[in-house]
mmCIF file of C-alpha atoms and ligand atoms in Angstrom:
data_model
loop_
_atom_site.group_PDB
_atom_site.id
_atom_site.type_symbol
_atom_site.label_atom_id
_atom_site.label_comp_id
_atom_site.label_asym_id
_atom_site.label_seq_id
_atom_site.Cartn_x
_atom_site.Cartn_y
_atom_site.Cartn_z
ATOM 1 C CA MET H 14 -5.100 -7.937 9.042
ATOM 2 C CA LYS H 15 -3.174 -10.871 7.724
ATOM 3 C CA LEU H 16 -0.012 -12.223 9.343
ATOM 4 C CA LEU H 17 1.755 -11.372 6.067
ATOM 5 C CA THR H 18 1.067 -7.704 6.710
ATOM 6 C CA HIS H 19 1.978 -7.998 10.402
ATOM 7 C CA ASN H 20 5.357 -9.221 9.162
ATOM 8 C CA MET H 21 5.884 -5.905 7.347
ATOM 9 C CA LEU H 22 4.882 -3.418 10.046
ATOM 10 C CA THR H 23 6.964 -1.505 12.553
ATOM 11 C CA SER H 24 6.351 1.057 15.285
ATOM 12 C CA HIS H 25 7.791 4.483 14.590
ATOM 13 C CA VAL H 26 7.112 6.268 17.863
ATOM 14 C CA LYS H 27 9.626 9.034 18.554
ATOM 15 C CA GLY H 28 12.726 7.727 20.308
ATOM 16 C CA VAL H 29 12.109 4.077 19.477
ATOM 17 C CA ILE H 30 15.169 2.503 17.869
ATOM 18 C CA ASN H 31 13.789 -0.892 16.993
ATOM 19 C CA GLY H 32 10.008 -0.991 16.699
ATOM 20 C CA TYR H 33 9.966 -4.377 14.970
ATOM 21 C CA PRO H 34 8.464 -6.893 15.329
ATOM 22 C CA LEU H 35 5.239 -5.690 16.872
ATOM 23 C CA LYS H 36 3.768 -8.007 19.460
ATOM 24 C CA LEU H 37 0.361 -9.182 18.310
ATOM 25 C CA ILE H 38 -2.395 -9.341 20.885
ATOM 26 C CA ALA H 39 -5.367 -10.934 19.153
ATOM 27 C CA ARG H 40 -8.870 -10.732 20.601
ATOM 28 C CA LYS H 41 -10.821 -11.888 17.566
ATOM 29 C CA VAL H 42 -9.349 -14.066 14.830
ATOM 30 C CA GLU H 43 -11.153 -15.448 11.787
ATOM 31 C CA VAL H 44 -9.985 -17.907 9.178
ATOM 32 C CA LYS H 45 -10.974 -16.990 5.624
ATOM 33 C CA ASP H 46 -10.631 -19.103 2.514
ATOM 34 C CA VAL H 47 -8.093 -17.553 0.182
ATOM 35 C CA GLN H 48 -7.259 -19.172 -3.113
ATOM 36 C CA PHE H 49 -3.878 -20.929 -2.942
ATOM 37 C CA ASN H 50 -1.253 -19.911 -5.469
ATOM 38 C CA SER H 51 2.020 -21.778 -4.921
ATOM 39 C CA ASP H 52 4.037 -19.444 -7.146
ATOM 40 C CA PHE H 53 2.826 -16.385 -5.217
ATOM 41 C CA ILE H 54 3.589 -17.966 -1.830
ATOM 42 C CA SER H 55 7.052 -19.173 -2.762
ATOM 43 C CA ARG H 56 7.985 -15.764 -4.187
ATOM 44 C CA MET H 57 6.564 -14.051 -1.108
ATOM 45 C CA LEU H 58 8.430 -16.309 1.315
ATOM 46 C CA LYS H 59 11.684 -14.743 0.127
ATOM 47 C CA LYS H 60 10.455 -11.441 1.586
ATOM 48 C CA VAL H 61 9.009 -12.874 4.793
ATOM 49 C CA ASP H 62 10.783 -12.846 8.135
ATOM 50 C CA TRP H 63 10.112 -16.506 8.891
ATOM 51 C CA PRO H 64 11.025 -16.621 12.615
ATOM 52 C CA VAL H 65 8.669 -13.670 13.252
ATOM 53 C CA LEU H 66 5.855 -15.327 11.305
ATOM 54 C CA LYS H 67 6.359 -18.619 13.151
ATOM 55 C CA LYS H 68 6.456 -16.967 16.564
ATOM 56 C CA THR H 69 3.411 -14.790 15.893
ATOM 57 C CA ALA H 70 1.378 -17.663 14.456
ATOM 58 C CA ASP H 71 2.305 -19.810 17.488
ATOM 59 C CA MET H 72 1.190 -17.077 19.870
ATOM 60 C CA ILE H 73 -2.297 -17.005 18.405
ATOM 61 C CA GLY H 74 -2.583 -20.768 18.047
ATOM 62 C CA HIS H 75 -2.133 -21.074 14.285
ATOM 63 C CA GLY H 76 1.512 -22.104 14.118
ATOM 64 C CA GLN H 77 1.371 -25.853 14.803
ATOM 65 C CA SER H 78 1.962 -26.898 11.195
ATOM 66 C CA LEU H 79 4.796 -24.417 10.626
ATOM 67 C CA PRO H 80 8.412 -25.621 10.958
ATOM 68 C CA ILE H 81 10.841 -23.614 13.148
ATOM 69 C CA GLU H 82 12.995 -22.901 10.140
ATOM 70 C CA LEU H 83 12.121 -22.246 6.515
ATOM 71 C CA PRO H 84 12.744 -25.588 4.742
ATOM 72 C CA VAL H 85 15.605 -25.529 2.225
ATOM 73 C CA ASP H 86 13.338 -27.014 -0.445
ATOM 74 C CA PHE H 87 10.494 -24.603 0.340
ATOM 75 C CA GLU H 88 9.853 -23.659 -3.271
ATOM 76 C CA SER H 89 8.982 -27.206 -4.300
ATOM 77 C CA ASN H 90 7.490 -28.432 -1.024
ATOM 78 C CA GLU H 91 3.768 -28.206 -1.806
ATOM 79 C CA GLY H 92 2.619 -29.359 1.637
ATOM 80 C CA PHE H 93 4.752 -26.752 3.329
ATOM 81 C CA LEU H 94 3.604 -24.021 0.918
ATOM 82 C CA GLN H 95 -0.012 -24.856 1.802
ATOM 83 C CA SER H 96 0.718 -24.416 5.522
ATOM 84 C CA ALA H 97 2.583 -21.176 4.865
ATOM 85 C CA HIS H 98 -0.340 -19.958 2.714
ATOM 86 C CA HIS H 99 -2.738 -20.664 5.552
ATOM 87 C CA ALA H 100 -0.661 -18.739 8.091
ATOM 88 C CA LEU H 101 0.191 -15.799 5.825
ATOM 89 C CA MET H 102 -3.062 -15.293 3.964
ATOM 90 C CA GLU H 103 -6.001 -17.009 5.668
ATOM 91 C CA VAL H 104 -5.628 -16.107 9.324
ATOM 92 C CA GLU H 105 -7.244 -12.695 9.802
ATOM 93 C CA ILE H 106 -6.885 -10.602 12.931
ATOM 94 C CA ILE H 107 -10.197 -8.789 13.261
ATOM 95 C CA GLU H 108 -9.817 -7.199 16.698
ATOM 96 C CA GLY H 109 -6.710 -6.758 18.801
ATOM 97 C CA ASP H 110 -3.617 -4.663 19.383
ATOM 98 C CA LEU H 111 -0.106 -4.371 18.040
ATOM 99 C CA GLU H 112 2.332 -3.571 20.823
ATOM 100 C CA CYS H 113 5.543 -1.638 20.197
ATOM 101 C CA PRO H 114 8.375 -3.812 21.578
ATOM 102 C CA GLU H 115 10.225 -0.811 23.023
ATOM 103 C CA SER H 116 7.688 1.774 24.124
ATOM 104 C CA GLY H 117 4.723 -0.507 24.786
ATOM 105 C CA ARG H 118 2.520 1.826 22.700
ATOM 106 C CA LEU H 119 -0.565 -0.081 21.571
ATOM 107 C CA PHE H 120 -1.805 0.253 17.991
ATOM 108 C CA PRO H 121 -5.424 -0.916 17.850
ATOM 109 C CA ILE H 122 -6.744 -3.291 15.201
ATOM 110 C CA GLN H 123 -10.453 -2.757 14.549
ATOM 111 C CA ASP H 124 -12.559 -4.463 11.890
ATOM 112 C CA GLY H 125 -9.329 -5.954 10.561
ATOM 113 C CA ILE H 126 -7.635 -2.563 10.098
ATOM 114 C CA PRO H 127 -4.557 -1.671 12.150
ATOM 115 C CA ASN H 128 -4.397 2.002 13.100
ATOM 116 C CA MET H 129 -0.731 3.000 13.101
ATOM 117 C CA LEU H 130 -1.332 6.764 13.273
ATOM 118 C CA LEU H 131 0.660 8.600 15.899
ATOM 119 C CA ARG H 132 -0.348 11.720 17.764
ATOM 120 C CA LYS H 133 1.699 14.812 16.846
ATOM 121 C CA GLU H 134 3.791 14.653 20.008
ATOM 122 C CA GLU H 135 4.729 11.021 19.323
ATOM 123 C CA THR H 136 6.273 11.710 15.924
ATOM 124 C CA ALA H 137 9.914 12.445 15.258
ATOM 125 C CA GLN H 138 9.246 15.564 13.164
ATOM 126 C CA THR H 139 8.013 18.620 15.046
ATOM 127 C CA MET C 4 -6.103 -3.425 -25.183
ATOM 128 C CA THR C 5 -8.440 -5.212 -22.801
ATOM 129 C CA CYS C 6 -11.085 -2.947 -21.356
ATOM 130 C CA ILE C 7 -11.229 -3.249 -17.571
ATOM 131 C CA PRO C 8 -14.626 -2.305 -16.086
ATOM 132 C CA THR C 9 -14.681 0.612 -13.646
ATOM 133 C CA PRO C 10 -15.107 -0.799 -10.140
ATOM 134 C CA ASP C 11 -18.638 -0.509 -8.854
ATOM 135 C CA TYR C 12 -18.590 1.822 -5.885
ATOM 136 C CA SER C 13 -22.310 2.432 -5.547
ATOM 137 C CA HIS C 14 -22.310 0.366 -2.335
ATOM 138 C CA LEU C 15 -20.190 2.955 -0.531
ATOM 139 C CA LYS C 16 -22.143 5.445 1.493
ATOM 140 C CA CYS C 17 -19.438 7.414 3.202
ATOM 141 C CA TYR C 18 -18.870 10.444 1.009
ATOM 142 C CA ASP C 19 -19.481 12.883 3.821
ATOM 143 C CA SER C 20 -16.149 11.699 5.233
ATOM 144 C CA VAL C 21 -14.282 9.993 2.368
ATOM 145 C CA TYR C 22 -13.223 11.307 -1.049
ATOM 146 C CA GLU C 23 -15.780 10.432 -3.699
ATOM 147 C CA PRO C 24 -14.170 9.153 -6.919
ATOM 148 C CA SER C 25 -13.808 12.129 -9.252
ATOM 149 C CA GLU C 26 -12.137 13.159 -12.537
ATOM 150 C CA ASP C 27 -8.673 12.648 -11.046
ATOM 151 C CA SER C 28 -9.550 9.122 -9.872
ATOM 152 C CA PHE C 29 -10.948 8.269 -13.311
ATOM 153 C CA LEU C 30 -7.886 9.628 -15.096
ATOM 154 C CA PHE C 31 -5.792 7.406 -12.840
ATOM 155 C CA LEU C 32 -7.899 4.382 -13.850
ATOM 156 C CA ASP C 33 -7.494 5.247 -17.534
ATOM 157 C CA ALA C 34 -3.729 5.546 -17.051
ATOM 158 C CA LEU C 35 -3.557 2.122 -15.358
ATOM 159 C CA GLU C 36 -5.673 0.627 -18.110
ATOM 160 C CA GLN C 37 -3.266 2.000 -20.671
ATOM 161 C CA GLU C 38 -0.378 0.586 -18.638
ATOM 162 C CA GLN C 39 -1.852 -2.877 -18.143
ATOM 163 C CA ASP C 40 0.540 -4.741 -20.430
ATOM 164 C CA PHE C 41 3.540 -3.153 -18.749
ATOM 165 C CA LEU C 42 2.072 -3.869 -15.298
ATOM 166 C CA LYS C 43 1.481 -7.533 -16.111
ATOM 167 C CA GLN C 44 4.917 -7.844 -17.588
ATOM 168 C CA ILE C 45 6.727 -6.662 -14.435
ATOM 169 C CA ASN C 46 4.794 -9.377 -12.549
ATOM 170 C CA PRO C 47 4.420 -7.430 -9.278
ATOM 171 C CA LEU C 48 4.350 -9.214 -5.956
ATOM 172 C CA ILE C 49 3.693 -6.258 -3.635
ATOM 173 C CA CYS C 50 1.458 -3.327 -4.629
ATOM 174 C CA VAL C 51 0.844 -0.368 -2.335
ATOM 175 C CA GLU C 52 -1.547 2.538 -2.713
ATOM 176 C CA VAL C 53 -1.058 5.581 -0.493
ATOM 177 C CA GLY C 54 -4.259 7.569 0.043
ATOM 178 C CA SER C 55 -6.513 4.733 -1.080
ATOM 179 C CA GLY C 56 -9.757 6.583 -0.190
ATOM 180 C CA SER C 57 -12.815 4.790 -1.589
ATOM 181 C CA GLY C 58 -10.484 2.056 -2.860
ATOM 182 C CA ILE C 59 -11.449 2.533 -6.490
ATOM 183 C CA ILE C 60 -7.864 2.669 -7.801
ATOM 184 C CA LEU C 61 -6.481 -0.262 -5.813
ATOM 185 C CA THR C 62 -9.517 -2.360 -6.727
ATOM 186 C CA PHE C 63 -8.959 -1.539 -10.385
ATOM 187 C CA LEU C 64 -5.272 -2.467 -10.154
ATOM 188 C CA ALA C 65 -6.196 -5.754 -8.490
ATOM 189 C CA SER C 66 -8.659 -6.515 -11.273
ATOM 190 C CA ILE C 67 -5.830 -6.061 -13.778
ATOM 191 C CA LEU C 68 -3.261 -8.120 -11.893
ATOM 192 C CA GLY C 69 -5.361 -10.720 -10.072
ATOM 193 C CA GLY C 70 -4.334 -13.086 -7.290
ATOM 194 C CA LYS C 71 -0.580 -13.128 -7.869
ATOM 195 C CA SER C 72 0.050 -9.940 -5.881
ATOM 196 C CA HIS C 73 -0.569 -8.668 -2.372
ATOM 197 C CA TYR C 74 -2.345 -5.302 -2.236
ATOM 198 C CA ILE C 75 -1.891 -2.830 0.604
ATOM 199 C CA GLY C 76 -4.084 0.267 0.875
ATOM 200 C CA ILE C 77 -2.932 3.002 3.239
ATOM 201 C CA ASP C 78 -4.925 6.074 4.241
ATOM 202 C CA ILE C 79 -4.606 8.656 6.985
ATOM 203 C CA ASN C 80 -8.401 8.749 7.272
ATOM 204 C CA GLU C 81 -9.689 5.707 9.139
ATOM 205 C CA LYS C 82 -13.075 5.854 7.399
ATOM 206 C CA ALA C 83 -11.249 5.782 4.055
ATOM 207 C CA SER C 84 -9.389 2.632 5.114
ATOM 208 C CA GLN C 85 -12.753 1.047 5.897
ATOM 209 C CA CYS C 86 -14.083 2.066 2.464
ATOM 210 C CA THR C 87 -11.030 0.649 0.705
ATOM 211 C CA GLN C 88 -11.547 -2.616 2.557
ATOM 212 C CA GLN C 89 -15.223 -2.723 1.547
ATOM 213 C CA SER C 90 -14.392 -2.049 -2.107
ATOM 214 C CA LEU C 91 -11.780 -4.769 -2.347
ATOM 215 C CA CYS C 92 -14.003 -7.236 -0.532
ATOM 216 C CA HIS C 93 -17.034 -6.306 -2.672
ATOM 217 C CA HIS C 94 -14.983 -7.142 -5.791
ATOM 218 C CA SER C 95 -13.972 -10.542 -4.356
ATOM 219 C CA ILE C 96 -10.316 -9.602 -4.025
ATOM 220 C CA GLN C 97 -8.685 -11.702 -1.334
ATOM 221 C CA ASN C 98 -5.003 -10.756 -1.150
ATOM 222 C CA TYR C 99 -5.114 -7.393 0.547
ATOM 223 C CA ASP C 100 -4.803 -5.447 3.760
ATOM 224 C CA CYS C 101 -5.774 -1.908 4.679
ATOM 225 C CA ILE C 102 -3.781 0.183 7.093
ATOM 226 C CA CYS C 103 -4.624 3.525 8.645
ATOM 227 C CA ASP C 104 -1.413 5.532 8.645
ATOM 228 C CA ASN C 105 0.540 8.514 7.449
ATOM 229 C CA MET C 106 2.301 7.591 4.184
ATOM 230 C CA LEU C 107 4.651 4.599 4.479
ATOM 231 C CA ASP C 108 5.639 5.378 8.082
ATOM 232 C CA SER C 109 4.781 1.958 9.489
ATOM 233 C CA LEU C 110 6.345 -0.161 6.751
ATOM 234 C CA SER C 111 9.450 -1.638 8.340
ATOM 235 C CA SER C 112 12.854 -0.963 6.856
ATOM 236 C CA ARG C 113 12.794 -4.617 5.800
ATOM 237 C CA MET C 114 10.308 -3.538 3.138
ATOM 238 C CA ARG C 115 12.777 -1.254 1.402
ATOM 239 C CA GLY C 116 13.396 -2.418 -2.128
ATOM 240 C CA THR C 117 10.310 -4.665 -2.184
ATOM 241 C CA VAL C 118 7.401 -2.518 -3.421
ATOM 242 C CA ASP C 119 6.817 -3.340 -7.082
ATOM 243 C CA VAL C 120 3.920 -0.962 -7.736
ATOM 244 C CA LEU C 121 3.270 2.221 -5.743
ATOM 245 C CA LEU C 122 0.258 4.468 -6.446
ATOM 246 C CA PHE C 123 -0.638 7.917 -5.124
ATOM 247 C CA ASN C 124 -3.523 10.166 -6.065
ATOM 248 C CA PRO C 125 -2.637 12.837 -3.520
ATOM 249 C CA PRO C 126 -4.342 15.858 -2.008
ATOM 250 C CA TYR C 127 -3.081 18.202 -4.725
ATOM 251 C CA VAL C 128 -5.102 21.407 -4.332
ATOM 252 C CA PRO C 129 -3.036 24.483 -3.416
ATOM 253 C CA THR C 130 -4.248 25.721 -0.001
ATOM 254 C CA PRO C 131 -2.838 27.645 2.943
ATOM 255 C CA SER C 132 -0.311 25.429 4.748
ATOM 256 C CA ASP C 133 -2.337 25.305 7.954
ATOM 257 C CA GLU C 134 -5.090 23.352 6.171
ATOM 258 C CA VAL C 135 -2.694 20.420 5.705
ATOM 259 C CA GLY C 136 -2.403 17.725 8.350
ATOM 260 C CA GLY C 137 -6.009 16.759 9.055
ATOM 261 C CA THR C 138 -7.288 13.204 9.068
ATOM 262 C CA GLY C 139 -10.807 13.864 7.794
ATOM 263 C CA LEU C 140 -12.223 14.857 4.417
ATOM 264 C CA SER C 141 -9.939 17.904 4.122
ATOM 265 C CA ALA C 142 -6.950 15.509 3.927
ATOM 266 C CA SER C 143 -8.266 14.346 0.583
ATOM 267 C CA TRP C 144 -7.685 17.667 -1.148
ATOM 268 C CA ALA C 145 -5.676 20.114 1.005
ATOM 269 C CA GLY C 146 -2.187 20.168 -0.481
ATOM 270 C CA GLY C 147 -0.649 23.304 1.039
ATOM 271 C CA MET C 148 1.774 25.461 -0.902
ATOM 272 C CA HIS C 149 1.595 24.719 -4.655
ATOM 273 C CA GLY C 150 -0.440 21.667 -3.573
ATOM 274 C CA ARG C 151 2.925 20.029 -3.014
ATOM 275 C CA GLU C 152 3.216 19.710 0.767
ATOM 276 C CA VAL C 153 1.762 16.206 1.037
ATOM 277 C CA ILE C 154 3.250 14.988 -2.255
ATOM 278 C CA ASP C 155 6.667 16.136 -1.026
ATOM 279 C CA LEU C 156 6.370 13.919 2.054
ATOM 280 C CA LEU C 157 6.208 10.808 -0.115
ATOM 281 C CA LEU C 158 8.703 11.657 -2.865
ATOM 282 C CA PRO C 159 11.877 11.136 -0.773
ATOM 283 C CA GLN C 160 10.654 7.654 0.243
ATOM 284 C CA VAL C 161 9.782 6.341 -3.195
ATOM 285 C CA ASP C 162 13.227 5.409 -4.395
ATOM 286 C CA SER C 163 14.111 3.400 -1.299
ATOM 287 C CA PHE C 164 10.840 1.435 -1.098
ATOM 288 C CA LEU C 165 10.581 0.549 -4.804
ATOM 289 C CA SER C 166 12.081 -2.728 -5.962
ATOM 290 C CA ASP C 167 14.484 -2.750 -8.899
ATOM 291 C CA GLY C 168 12.266 -2.442 -11.942
ATOM 292 C CA GLY C 169 9.403 -1.250 -9.708
ATOM 293 C CA VAL C 170 7.086 1.590 -10.728
ATOM 294 C CA PHE C 171 5.445 4.594 -9.048
ATOM 295 C CA TYR C 172 2.402 6.381 -10.493
ATOM 296 C CA LEU C 173 1.503 9.850 -9.228
ATOM 297 C CA LEU C 174 -1.326 12.171 -10.198
ATOM 298 C CA THR C 175 -0.574 15.891 -10.313
ATOM 299 C CA VAL C 176 -2.142 19.155 -11.413
ATOM 300 C CA GLU C 177 -0.288 21.905 -13.234
ATOM 301 C CA GLU C 178 0.140 23.947 -10.010
ATOM 302 C CA ASN C 179 2.169 21.063 -8.498
ATOM 303 C CA ARG C 180 4.883 21.690 -11.140
ATOM 304 C CA PRO C 181 5.004 18.175 -12.579
ATOM 305 C CA GLY C 182 8.085 19.043 -14.643
ATOM 306 C CA GLU C 183 9.987 19.876 -11.472
ATOM 307 C CA ILE C 184 8.814 16.626 -9.807
ATOM 308 C CA CYS C 185 10.129 14.672 -12.785
ATOM 309 C CA GLN C 186 13.512 16.402 -12.548
ATOM 310 C CA LEU C 187 13.677 15.734 -8.819
ATOM 311 C CA MET C 188 12.961 12.045 -9.290
ATOM 312 C CA ALA C 189 15.251 11.746 -12.309
ATOM 313 C CA ALA C 190 18.063 13.107 -10.133
ATOM 314 C CA LYS C 191 17.539 10.031 -7.934
ATOM 315 C CA GLY C 192 17.934 7.802 -10.951
ATOM 316 C CA LEU C 193 14.231 7.144 -11.586
ATOM 317 C CA ILE C 194 13.037 7.220 -15.180
ATOM 318 C CA ALA C 195 10.199 9.749 -15.420
ATOM 319 C CA SER C 196 7.473 10.003 -18.040
ATOM 320 C CA LYS C 197 3.915 11.257 -18.538
ATOM 321 C CA VAL C 198 1.218 8.625 -18.998
ATOM 322 C CA LEU C 199 -1.901 10.733 -19.566
ATOM 323 C CA THR C 200 -2.961 14.366 -19.383
ATOM 324 C CA ARG C 201 -6.530 15.675 -19.328
ATOM 325 C CA ARG C 202 -8.274 18.941 -18.622
ATOM 326 C CA ALA C 203 -11.186 18.613 -16.225
ATOM 327 C CA ARG C 204 -12.984 21.905 -15.609
ATOM 328 C CA ASN C 205 -10.293 24.233 -14.209
ATOM 329 C CA GLU C 206 -7.708 21.519 -13.535
ATOM 330 C CA LEU C 207 -4.988 20.225 -15.830
ATOM 331 C CA LEU C 208 -4.464 16.687 -14.548
ATOM 332 C CA THR C 209 -1.470 14.513 -15.390
ATOM 333 C CA VAL C 210 -0.527 10.993 -14.347
ATOM 334 C CA LEU C 211 3.246 10.640 -14.029
ATOM 335 C CA LYS C 212 5.185 7.394 -14.065
ATOM 336 C CA PHE C 213 8.563 6.709 -12.463
ATOM 337 C CA ILE C 214 10.497 3.513 -12.998
ATOM 338 C CA LYS C 215 13.334 2.420 -10.763
ATOM 339 C CA LYS C 216 15.903 1.142 -13.177
ATOM 340 C CA LYS C 217 16.991 -2.454 -12.822
ATOM 341 C CA LEU C 218 20.711 -2.597 -12.239
ATOM 342 C CA SER C 219 22.271 -4.356 -15.185
ATOM 343 C CA LYS C 220 25.588 -6.168 -15.049
ATOM 344 C CA ASP C 221 27.202 -3.168 -16.768
ATOM 345 C CA ASP C 222 26.098 -0.830 -13.973
ATOM 346 C CA LEU C 223 27.776 -3.034 -11.406
ATOM 347 C CA LYS C 224 31.151 -3.093 -13.155
HETATM 348 C C1 SAM Z 5 -7.510 12.788 -3.793
HETATM 349 S S1 SAM Z 5 -7.897 11.586 -2.560
HETATM 350 C C2 SAM Z 5 -7.759 10.082 -3.514
HETATM 351 C C3 SAM Z 5 -8.643 8.970 -3.046
HETATM 352 C C4 SAM Z 5 -8.723 7.772 -3.989
HETATM 353 N N1 SAM Z 5 -7.433 7.132 -4.145
HETATM 354 C C5 SAM Z 5 -9.245 8.201 -5.334
HETATM 355 O O1 SAM Z 5 -8.460 8.306 -6.261
HETATM 356 O O2 SAM Z 5 -10.440 8.456 -5.447
HETATM 357 C C6 SAM Z 5 -6.442 11.588 -1.513
HETATM 358 C C7 SAM Z 5 -6.431 10.549 -0.391
HETATM 359 O O3 SAM Z 5 -5.185 10.630 0.303
HETATM 360 C C8 SAM Z 5 -5.394 10.499 1.690
HETATM 361 N N2 SAM Z 5 -4.242 11.115 2.395
HETATM 362 C C9 SAM Z 5 -3.982 12.431 2.548
HETATM 363 N N3 SAM Z 5 -2.847 12.628 3.227
HETATM 364 C C10 SAM Z 5 -2.348 11.383 3.510
HETATM 365 C C11 SAM Z 5 -1.210 10.914 4.225
HETATM 366 N N4 SAM Z 5 -0.345 11.760 4.771
HETATM 367 N N5 SAM Z 5 -1.014 9.578 4.338
HETATM 368 C C12 SAM Z 5 -1.917 8.714 3.793
HETATM 369 N N6 SAM Z 5 -3.024 9.093 3.123
HETATM 370 C C13 SAM Z 5 -3.247 10.421 2.985
HETATM 371 C C14 SAM Z 5 -6.731 11.193 1.921
HETATM 372 O O4 SAM Z 5 -7.346 10.793 3.127
HETATM 373 C C15 SAM Z 5 -7.509 10.761 0.664
HETATM 374 O O5 SAM Z 5 -8.196 9.556 0.881
#
């Protein structure tokens, strides 16, 4: 699972009001080469919750080159786009957990795939 | 029209637990191939397939659109998510993630209005309602009453997750009442049309297309 996707996920356990962002507990992280496309990254950054990306990348030791705030000139700042590309697309969480910020429910990540499925009694619909 | 090769899925050996690409999957591929100019023209950034199964459809979409989009494959069957991942990886696609989940449940509300392409080849076979709700192979076909019970879980979400100008493709059979689905979606302001229809043995398969209209300046007046 990429940090880009982590940025999009929420916990939807019954009763939880704000299940976002999920706390990432990483046990196995790999860095994969992904072809850089500056247009793709700068378009995507408009949809990314930057503070959450920065915080999550920091927590797993891949946030050093990321600024605290999204630079104003981000679309034309090639060096920055490269760092953002690395954090969003190249850092892969292979094994770990996603923790719901309210209920503490753990969603396991195995072989790079987060399992967000809830048991029947955890879902809002009955 | 450029001919896009059918993804090679001979490496997958999981068909005792994951849906093996069939006539419906291939009709979906043909529909996407026919739609390729439109798909390139809307320049999608985020593409999501619900019920990605073997991954054949998402892989095909990625081979049309290339590295300028992020692809997300969601399946309720964990083995299917693994197969989707293998397919994408096998075809050297890099911008993707697979998630095991029910529909779009775990996409945060931040994602509303951001999905440019949404695909669903659902479990469409009419069955007794109590066969719906599994997470194994039966989830790939068991559709409950009129084969609509799983389809109807996604339909109310489509409009809110699609971006302006975004598109949703859905495969149906005659028993699902595609005409009624189109009316339902049109009532939400989506533009409905049929892309392709084909008879395969006893099934009349149709791929439907729904576009979320871009708001023009006139609409905002
Ligand atoms: C007809 S198969 C299609 C598989 C593949 N996309 C293809 O065309 O060959 C339907 C898929 O939807 C998945 N599915 C069923 N119910 C689902 C749900 N509630 N949420 C997510 N996926 C679901 C099944 O596990 C299965 O993989």
